[in-house]
PDB file of C-alpha atoms in Angstrom:
ATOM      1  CA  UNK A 537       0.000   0.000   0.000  1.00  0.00           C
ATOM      2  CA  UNK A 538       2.762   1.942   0.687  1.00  0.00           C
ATOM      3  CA  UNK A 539       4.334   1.569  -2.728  1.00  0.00           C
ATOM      4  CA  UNK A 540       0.867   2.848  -4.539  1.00  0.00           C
ATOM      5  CA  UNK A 541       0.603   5.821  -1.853  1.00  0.00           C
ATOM      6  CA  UNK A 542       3.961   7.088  -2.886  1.00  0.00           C
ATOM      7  CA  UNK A 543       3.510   6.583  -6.628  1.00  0.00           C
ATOM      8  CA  UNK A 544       0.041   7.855  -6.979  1.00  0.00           C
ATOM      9  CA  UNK A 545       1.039  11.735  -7.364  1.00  0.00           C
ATOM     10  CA  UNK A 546       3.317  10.777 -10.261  1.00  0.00           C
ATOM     11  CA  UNK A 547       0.630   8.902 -11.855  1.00  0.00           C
ATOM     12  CA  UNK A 548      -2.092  11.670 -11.053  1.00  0.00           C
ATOM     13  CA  UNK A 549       0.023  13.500 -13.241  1.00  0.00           C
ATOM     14  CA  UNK A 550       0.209  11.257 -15.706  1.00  0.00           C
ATOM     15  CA  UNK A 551      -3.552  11.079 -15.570  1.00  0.00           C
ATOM     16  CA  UNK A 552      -3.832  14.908 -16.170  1.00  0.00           C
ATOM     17  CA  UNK A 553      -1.584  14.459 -19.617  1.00  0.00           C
ATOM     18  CA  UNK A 554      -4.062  11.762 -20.638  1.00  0.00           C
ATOM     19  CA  UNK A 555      -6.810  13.953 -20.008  1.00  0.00           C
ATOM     20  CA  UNK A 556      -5.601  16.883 -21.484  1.00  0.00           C
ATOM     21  CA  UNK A 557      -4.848  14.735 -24.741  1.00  0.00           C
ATOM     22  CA  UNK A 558      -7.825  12.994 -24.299  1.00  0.00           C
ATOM     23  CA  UNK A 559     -10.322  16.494 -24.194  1.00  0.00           C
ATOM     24  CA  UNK A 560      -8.495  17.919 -26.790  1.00  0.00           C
ATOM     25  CA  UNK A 561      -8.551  15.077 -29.375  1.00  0.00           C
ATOM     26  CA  UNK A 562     -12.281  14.497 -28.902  1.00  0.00           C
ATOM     27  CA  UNK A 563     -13.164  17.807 -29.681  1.00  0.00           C
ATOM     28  CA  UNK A 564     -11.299  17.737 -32.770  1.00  0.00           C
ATOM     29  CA  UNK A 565     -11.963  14.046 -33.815  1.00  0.00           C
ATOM     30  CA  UNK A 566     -15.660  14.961 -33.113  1.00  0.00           C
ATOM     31  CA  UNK A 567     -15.441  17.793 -35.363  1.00  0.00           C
ATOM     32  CA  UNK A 568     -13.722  16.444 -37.720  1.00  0.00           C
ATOM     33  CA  UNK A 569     -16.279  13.430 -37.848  1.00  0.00           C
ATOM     34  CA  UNK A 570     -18.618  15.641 -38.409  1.00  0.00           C
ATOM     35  CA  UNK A 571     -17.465  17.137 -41.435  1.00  0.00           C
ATOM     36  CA  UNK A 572     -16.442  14.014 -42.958  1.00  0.00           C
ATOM     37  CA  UNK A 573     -20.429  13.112 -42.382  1.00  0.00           C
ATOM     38  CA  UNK A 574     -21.351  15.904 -44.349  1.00  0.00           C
ATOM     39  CA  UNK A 575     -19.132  15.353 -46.836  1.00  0.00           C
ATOM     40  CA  UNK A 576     -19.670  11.734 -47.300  1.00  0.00           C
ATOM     41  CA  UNK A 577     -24.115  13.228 -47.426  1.00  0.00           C
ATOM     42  CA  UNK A 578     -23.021  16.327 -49.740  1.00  0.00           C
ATOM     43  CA  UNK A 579     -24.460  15.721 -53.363  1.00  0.00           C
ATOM     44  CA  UNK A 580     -21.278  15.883 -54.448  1.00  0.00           C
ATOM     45  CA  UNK A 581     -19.439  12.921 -55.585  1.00  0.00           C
ATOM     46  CA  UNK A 582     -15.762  14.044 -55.431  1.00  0.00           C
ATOM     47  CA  UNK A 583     -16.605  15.494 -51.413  1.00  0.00           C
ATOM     48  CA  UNK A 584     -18.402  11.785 -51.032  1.00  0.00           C
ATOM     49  CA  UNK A 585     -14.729   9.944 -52.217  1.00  0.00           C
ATOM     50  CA  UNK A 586     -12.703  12.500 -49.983  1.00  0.00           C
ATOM     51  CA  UNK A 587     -14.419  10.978 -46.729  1.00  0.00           C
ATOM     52  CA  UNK A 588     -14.510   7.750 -47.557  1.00  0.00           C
ATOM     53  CA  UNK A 589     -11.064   7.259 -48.727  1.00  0.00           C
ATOM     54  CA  UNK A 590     -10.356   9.095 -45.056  1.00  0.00           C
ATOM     55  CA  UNK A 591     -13.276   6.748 -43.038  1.00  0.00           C
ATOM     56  CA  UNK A 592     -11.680   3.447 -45.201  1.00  0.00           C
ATOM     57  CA  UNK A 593      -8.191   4.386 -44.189  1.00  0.00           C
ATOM     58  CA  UNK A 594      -8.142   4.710 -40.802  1.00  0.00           C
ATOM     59  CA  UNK A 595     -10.835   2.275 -39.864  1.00  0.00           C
ATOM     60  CA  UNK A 596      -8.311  -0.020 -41.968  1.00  0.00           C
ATOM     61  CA  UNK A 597      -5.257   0.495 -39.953  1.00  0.00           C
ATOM     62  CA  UNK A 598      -3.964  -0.117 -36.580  1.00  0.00           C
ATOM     63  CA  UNK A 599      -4.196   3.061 -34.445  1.00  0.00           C
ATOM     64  CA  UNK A 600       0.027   2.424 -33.508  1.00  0.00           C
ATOM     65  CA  UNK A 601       0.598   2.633 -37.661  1.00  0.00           C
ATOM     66  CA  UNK A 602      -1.186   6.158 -37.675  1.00  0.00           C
ATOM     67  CA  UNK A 603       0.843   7.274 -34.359  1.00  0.00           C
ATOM     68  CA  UNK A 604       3.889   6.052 -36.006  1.00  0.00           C
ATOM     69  CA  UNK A 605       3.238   7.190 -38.996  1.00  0.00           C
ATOM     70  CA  UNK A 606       1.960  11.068 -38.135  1.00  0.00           C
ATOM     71  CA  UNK A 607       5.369  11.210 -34.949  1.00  0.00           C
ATOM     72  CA  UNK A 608       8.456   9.513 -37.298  1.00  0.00           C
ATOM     73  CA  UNK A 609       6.484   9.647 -41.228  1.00  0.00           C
ATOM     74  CA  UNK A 610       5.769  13.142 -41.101  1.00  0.00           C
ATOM     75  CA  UNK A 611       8.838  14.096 -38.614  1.00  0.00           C
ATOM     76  CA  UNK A 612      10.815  12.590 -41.220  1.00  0.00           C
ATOM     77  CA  UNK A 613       9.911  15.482 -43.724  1.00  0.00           C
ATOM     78  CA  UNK A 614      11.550  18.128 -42.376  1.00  0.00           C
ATOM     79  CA  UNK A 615       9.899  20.489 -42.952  1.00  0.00           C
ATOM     80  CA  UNK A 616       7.393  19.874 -40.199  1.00  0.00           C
ATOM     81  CA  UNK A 617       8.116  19.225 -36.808  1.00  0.00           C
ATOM     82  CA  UNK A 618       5.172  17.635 -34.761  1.00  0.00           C
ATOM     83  CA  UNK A 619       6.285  16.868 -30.419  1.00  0.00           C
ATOM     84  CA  UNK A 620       5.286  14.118 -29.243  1.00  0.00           C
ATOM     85  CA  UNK A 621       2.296  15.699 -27.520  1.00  0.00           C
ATOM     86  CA  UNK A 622       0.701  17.169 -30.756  1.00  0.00           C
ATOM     87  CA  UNK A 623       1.240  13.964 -32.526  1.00  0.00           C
ATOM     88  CA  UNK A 624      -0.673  12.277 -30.376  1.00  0.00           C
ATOM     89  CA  UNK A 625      -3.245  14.963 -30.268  1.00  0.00           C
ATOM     90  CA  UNK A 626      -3.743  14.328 -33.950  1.00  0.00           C
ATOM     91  CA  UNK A 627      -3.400  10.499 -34.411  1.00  0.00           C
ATOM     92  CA  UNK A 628      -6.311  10.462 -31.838  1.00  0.00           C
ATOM     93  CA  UNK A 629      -7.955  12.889 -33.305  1.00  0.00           C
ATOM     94  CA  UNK A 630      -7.910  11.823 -36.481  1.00  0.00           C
ATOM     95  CA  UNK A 631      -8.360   8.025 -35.391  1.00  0.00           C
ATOM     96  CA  UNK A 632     -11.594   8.747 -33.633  1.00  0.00           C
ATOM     97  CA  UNK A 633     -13.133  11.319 -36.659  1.00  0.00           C
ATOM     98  CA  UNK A 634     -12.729   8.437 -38.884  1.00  0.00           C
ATOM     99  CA  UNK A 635     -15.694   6.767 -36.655  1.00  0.00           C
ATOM    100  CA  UNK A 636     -17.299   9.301 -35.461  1.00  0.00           C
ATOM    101  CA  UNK A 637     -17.858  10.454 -39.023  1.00  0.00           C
ATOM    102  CA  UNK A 638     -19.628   6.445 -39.695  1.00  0.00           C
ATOM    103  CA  UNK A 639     -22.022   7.112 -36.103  1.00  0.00           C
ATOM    104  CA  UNK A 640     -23.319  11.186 -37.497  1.00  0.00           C
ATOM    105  CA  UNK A 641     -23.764  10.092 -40.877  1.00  0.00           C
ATOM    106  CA  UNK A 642     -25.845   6.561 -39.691  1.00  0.00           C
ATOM    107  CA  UNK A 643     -27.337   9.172 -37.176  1.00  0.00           C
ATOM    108  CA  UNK A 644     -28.311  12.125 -39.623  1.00  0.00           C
ATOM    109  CA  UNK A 645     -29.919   9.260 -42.664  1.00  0.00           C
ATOM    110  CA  UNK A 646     -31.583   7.711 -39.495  1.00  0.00           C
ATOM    111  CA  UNK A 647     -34.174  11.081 -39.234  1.00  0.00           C
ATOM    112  CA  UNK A 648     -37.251  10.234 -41.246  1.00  0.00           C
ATOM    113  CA  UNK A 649     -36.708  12.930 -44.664  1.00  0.00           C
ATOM    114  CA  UNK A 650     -40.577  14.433 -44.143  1.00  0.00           C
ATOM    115  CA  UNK A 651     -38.835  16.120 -41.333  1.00  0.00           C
ATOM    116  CA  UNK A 652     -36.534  17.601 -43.475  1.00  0.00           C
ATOM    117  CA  UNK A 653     -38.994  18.784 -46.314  1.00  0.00           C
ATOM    118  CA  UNK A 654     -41.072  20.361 -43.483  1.00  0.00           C
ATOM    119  CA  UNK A 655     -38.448  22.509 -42.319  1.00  0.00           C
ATOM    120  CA  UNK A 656     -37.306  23.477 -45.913  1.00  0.00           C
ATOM    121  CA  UNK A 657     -41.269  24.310 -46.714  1.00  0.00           C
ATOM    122  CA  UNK A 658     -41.452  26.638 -44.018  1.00  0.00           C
ATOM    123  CA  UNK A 659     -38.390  28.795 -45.063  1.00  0.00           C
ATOM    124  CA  UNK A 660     -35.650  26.786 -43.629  1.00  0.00           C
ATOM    125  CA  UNK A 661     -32.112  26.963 -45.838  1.00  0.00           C
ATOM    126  CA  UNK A 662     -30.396  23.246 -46.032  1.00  0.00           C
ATOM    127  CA  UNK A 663     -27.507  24.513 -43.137  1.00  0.00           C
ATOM    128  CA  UNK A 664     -30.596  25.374 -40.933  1.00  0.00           C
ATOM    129  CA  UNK A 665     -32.702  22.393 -41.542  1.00  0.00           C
ATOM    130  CA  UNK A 666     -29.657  20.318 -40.921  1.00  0.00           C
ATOM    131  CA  UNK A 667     -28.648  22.964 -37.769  1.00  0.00           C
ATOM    132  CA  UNK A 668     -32.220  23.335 -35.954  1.00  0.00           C
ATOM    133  CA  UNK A 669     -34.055  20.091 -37.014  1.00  0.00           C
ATOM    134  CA  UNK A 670     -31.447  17.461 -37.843  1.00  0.00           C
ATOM    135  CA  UNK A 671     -28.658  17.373 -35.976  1.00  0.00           C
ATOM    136  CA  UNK A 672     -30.142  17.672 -32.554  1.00  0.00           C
ATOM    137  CA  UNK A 673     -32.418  14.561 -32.771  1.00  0.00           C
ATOM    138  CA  UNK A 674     -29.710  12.840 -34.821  1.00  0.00           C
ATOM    139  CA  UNK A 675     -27.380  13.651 -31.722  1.00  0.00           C
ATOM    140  CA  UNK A 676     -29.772  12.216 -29.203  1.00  0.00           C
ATOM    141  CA  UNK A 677     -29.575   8.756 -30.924  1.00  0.00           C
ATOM    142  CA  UNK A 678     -25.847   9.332 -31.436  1.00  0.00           C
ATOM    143  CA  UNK A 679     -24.694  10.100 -27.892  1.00  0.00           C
ATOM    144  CA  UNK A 680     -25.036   6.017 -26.561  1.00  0.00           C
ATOM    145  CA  UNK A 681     -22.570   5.396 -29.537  1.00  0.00           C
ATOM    146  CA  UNK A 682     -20.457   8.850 -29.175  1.00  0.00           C
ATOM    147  CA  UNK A 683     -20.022   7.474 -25.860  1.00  0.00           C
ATOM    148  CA  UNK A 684     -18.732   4.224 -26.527  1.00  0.00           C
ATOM    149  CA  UNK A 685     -16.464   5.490 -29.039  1.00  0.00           C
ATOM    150  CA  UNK A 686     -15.026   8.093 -26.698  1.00  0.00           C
ATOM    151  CA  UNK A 687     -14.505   5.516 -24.353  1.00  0.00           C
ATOM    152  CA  UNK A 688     -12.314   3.740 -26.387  1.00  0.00           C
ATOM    153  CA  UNK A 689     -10.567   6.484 -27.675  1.00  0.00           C
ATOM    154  CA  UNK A 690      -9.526   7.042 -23.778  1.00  0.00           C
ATOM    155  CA  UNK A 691      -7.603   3.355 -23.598  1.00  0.00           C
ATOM    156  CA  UNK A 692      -6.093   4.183 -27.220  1.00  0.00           C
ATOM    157  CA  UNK A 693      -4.455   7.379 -25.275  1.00  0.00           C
ATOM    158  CA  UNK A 694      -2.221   4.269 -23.542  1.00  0.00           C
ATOM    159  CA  UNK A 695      -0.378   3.383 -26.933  1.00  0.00           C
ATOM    160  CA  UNK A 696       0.375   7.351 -26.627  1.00  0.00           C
ATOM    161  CA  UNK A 697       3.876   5.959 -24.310  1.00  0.00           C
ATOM    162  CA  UNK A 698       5.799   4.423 -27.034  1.00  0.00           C
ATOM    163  CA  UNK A 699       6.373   8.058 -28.180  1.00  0.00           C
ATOM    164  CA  UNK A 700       7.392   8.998 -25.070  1.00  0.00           C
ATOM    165  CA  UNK A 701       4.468  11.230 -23.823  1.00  0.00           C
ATOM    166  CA  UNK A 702       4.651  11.102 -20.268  1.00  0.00           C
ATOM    167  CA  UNK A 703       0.896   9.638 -19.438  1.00  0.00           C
ATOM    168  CA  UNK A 704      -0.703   7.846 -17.086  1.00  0.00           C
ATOM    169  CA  UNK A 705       0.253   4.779 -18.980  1.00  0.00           C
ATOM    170  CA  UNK A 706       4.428   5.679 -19.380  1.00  0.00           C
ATOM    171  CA  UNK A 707       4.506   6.937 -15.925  1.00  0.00           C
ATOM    172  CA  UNK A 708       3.315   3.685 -14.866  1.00  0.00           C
ATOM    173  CA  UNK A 709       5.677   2.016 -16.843  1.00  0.00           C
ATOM    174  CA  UNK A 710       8.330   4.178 -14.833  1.00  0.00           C
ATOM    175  CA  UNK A 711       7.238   3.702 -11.383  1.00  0.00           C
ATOM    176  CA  UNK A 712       7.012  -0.013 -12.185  1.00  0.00           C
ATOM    177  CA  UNK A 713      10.840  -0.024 -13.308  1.00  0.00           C
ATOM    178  CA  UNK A 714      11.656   1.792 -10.312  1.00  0.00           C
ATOM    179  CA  UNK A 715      10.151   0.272  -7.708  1.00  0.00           C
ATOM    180  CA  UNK A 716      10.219  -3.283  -8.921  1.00  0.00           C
ATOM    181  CA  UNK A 717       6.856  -3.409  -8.012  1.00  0.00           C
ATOM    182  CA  UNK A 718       5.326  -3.798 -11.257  1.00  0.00           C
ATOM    183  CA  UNK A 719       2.005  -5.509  -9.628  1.00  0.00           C
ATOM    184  CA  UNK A 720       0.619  -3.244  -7.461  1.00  0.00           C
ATOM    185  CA  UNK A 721       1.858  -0.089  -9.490  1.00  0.00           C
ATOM    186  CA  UNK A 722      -0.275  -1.717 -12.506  1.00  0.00           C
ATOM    187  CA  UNK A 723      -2.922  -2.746 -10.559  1.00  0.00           C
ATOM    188  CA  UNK A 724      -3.202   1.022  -9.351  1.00  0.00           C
ATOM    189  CA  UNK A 725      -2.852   2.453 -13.007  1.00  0.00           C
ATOM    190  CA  UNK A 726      -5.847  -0.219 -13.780  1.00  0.00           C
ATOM    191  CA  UNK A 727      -7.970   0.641 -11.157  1.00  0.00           C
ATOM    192  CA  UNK A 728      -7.159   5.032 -12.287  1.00  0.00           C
ATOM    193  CA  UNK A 729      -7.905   4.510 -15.467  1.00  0.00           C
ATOM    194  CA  UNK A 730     -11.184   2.199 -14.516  1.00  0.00           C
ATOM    195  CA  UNK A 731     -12.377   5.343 -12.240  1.00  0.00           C
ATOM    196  CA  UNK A 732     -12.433   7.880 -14.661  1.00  0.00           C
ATOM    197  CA  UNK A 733     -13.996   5.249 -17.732  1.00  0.00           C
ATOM    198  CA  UNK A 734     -16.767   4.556 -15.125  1.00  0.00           C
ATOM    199  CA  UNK A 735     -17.028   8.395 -14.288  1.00  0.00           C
ATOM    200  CA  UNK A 736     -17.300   9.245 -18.523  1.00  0.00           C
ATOM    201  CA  UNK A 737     -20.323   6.666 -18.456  1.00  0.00           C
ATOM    202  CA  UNK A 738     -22.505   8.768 -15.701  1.00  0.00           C
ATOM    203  CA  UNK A 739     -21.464  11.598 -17.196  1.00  0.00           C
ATOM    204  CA  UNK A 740     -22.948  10.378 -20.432  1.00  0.00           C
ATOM    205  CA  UNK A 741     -25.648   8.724 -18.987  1.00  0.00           C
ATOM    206  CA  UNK A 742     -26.317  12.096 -17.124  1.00  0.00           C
ATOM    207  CA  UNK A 743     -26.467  13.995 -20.690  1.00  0.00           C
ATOM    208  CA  UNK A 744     -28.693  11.360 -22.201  1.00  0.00           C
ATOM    209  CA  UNK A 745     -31.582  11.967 -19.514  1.00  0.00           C
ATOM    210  CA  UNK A 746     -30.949  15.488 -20.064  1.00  0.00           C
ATOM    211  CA  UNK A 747     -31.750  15.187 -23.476  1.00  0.00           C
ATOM    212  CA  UNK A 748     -34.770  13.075 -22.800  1.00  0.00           C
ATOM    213  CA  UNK A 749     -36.256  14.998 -20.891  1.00  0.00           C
ATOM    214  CA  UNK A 750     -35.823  17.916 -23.620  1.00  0.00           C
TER     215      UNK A 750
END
């Protein structure tokens, strides 16, 4: 116990990198995701290839090939010059647009169309029917699956260590080296990392009701 007491500051901070990563790369994957949904719905065919050459790609990859390829591919060109921090920013980012972009789209084609032709016979333009009317009951059925997807997003941030980003996951890794202790230091990252999963779900069960109740 005494091992875990004197290791848990260094892997609260740890925590706080993953979390930081974490907030930041949802908001940006969820954007993202959301473009690529429009694009892939635009009546466009060249805007409908774009995102699903980007949905096919990284749904067909291991998430470690994108790290590795976005920290030492594009590091390797010279011209740009990504830490490790932002690199993993973007490879989670970009990892979790890829399905967030499959969960809108199946979200948005999943409000019945009259909808839509009612709003655009009353005045509304195509952004505001998809702003006003769409999107927000397409988001209600979304969040279970937004959820889920975030979720897993969070244990992809552990692959984030073999670039040497100093998360809850590498600090682990360091506390186990040091103390020789490897169980009880892992069993204390497992049980961090299980805390703040399990607080994401009330969270998300808390907006759902929210929304019901709406």
């Amino acid at each position: 116990m005494n091992i875990i007491m004197a290791a848990l500051p260094i892997l609260l901070q740890g925590l706080q990198v993953t979390l930081y990563i974490f907030v930041i790369a949802i908001i940006l994957g969820f954007l993202l995701g959301l473009l690529m949904a429009l694009l892939r719905l635009a009546p466009f065919k060249v805007l409908n290839l774009i995102s699903k050459v980007y949905v096919d790609a990284i749904r067909g990859t291991p998430f470690i090939v994108q790290l590795f390829f976005i920290y030492f591919g594009v590091n390797s060109l010279h011209f740009i010059s990504l830490n490790s921090t932002t690199a993993g920013i973007i490879t989670v980012a970009i990892n979790a647009g890829a399905y967030f972009a499959e969960i809108i789209r199946a979200g948005i084609q999943s409000i019945d169309k009259g909808q839509t032709e009612a709003a655009r016979s009353i005045g509304l333009t195509g952004a505001q029917t998809m702003r006003y009317v769409v999107l927000p009951q397409a988001f209600r059925r979304m969040l279970p699956t937004i959820t889920n997807q975030s979720i897993i997003s969070l244990k992809d941030t552990s692959l984030l260590s073999v670039i040497g980003i100093a998360d809850l996951t590498q600090q682990g890794q360091i506390q186990a080296a040091a103390t020789f202790e490897a169980f009880k230091i892992w069993l204390a990252v497992g049980i961090i990392y299980f805390i703040v999963i399990y607080l994401l779900s009330i969270l998300a069960n808390f907006v759902e009701r929210r929304f019901e109740l709406r």
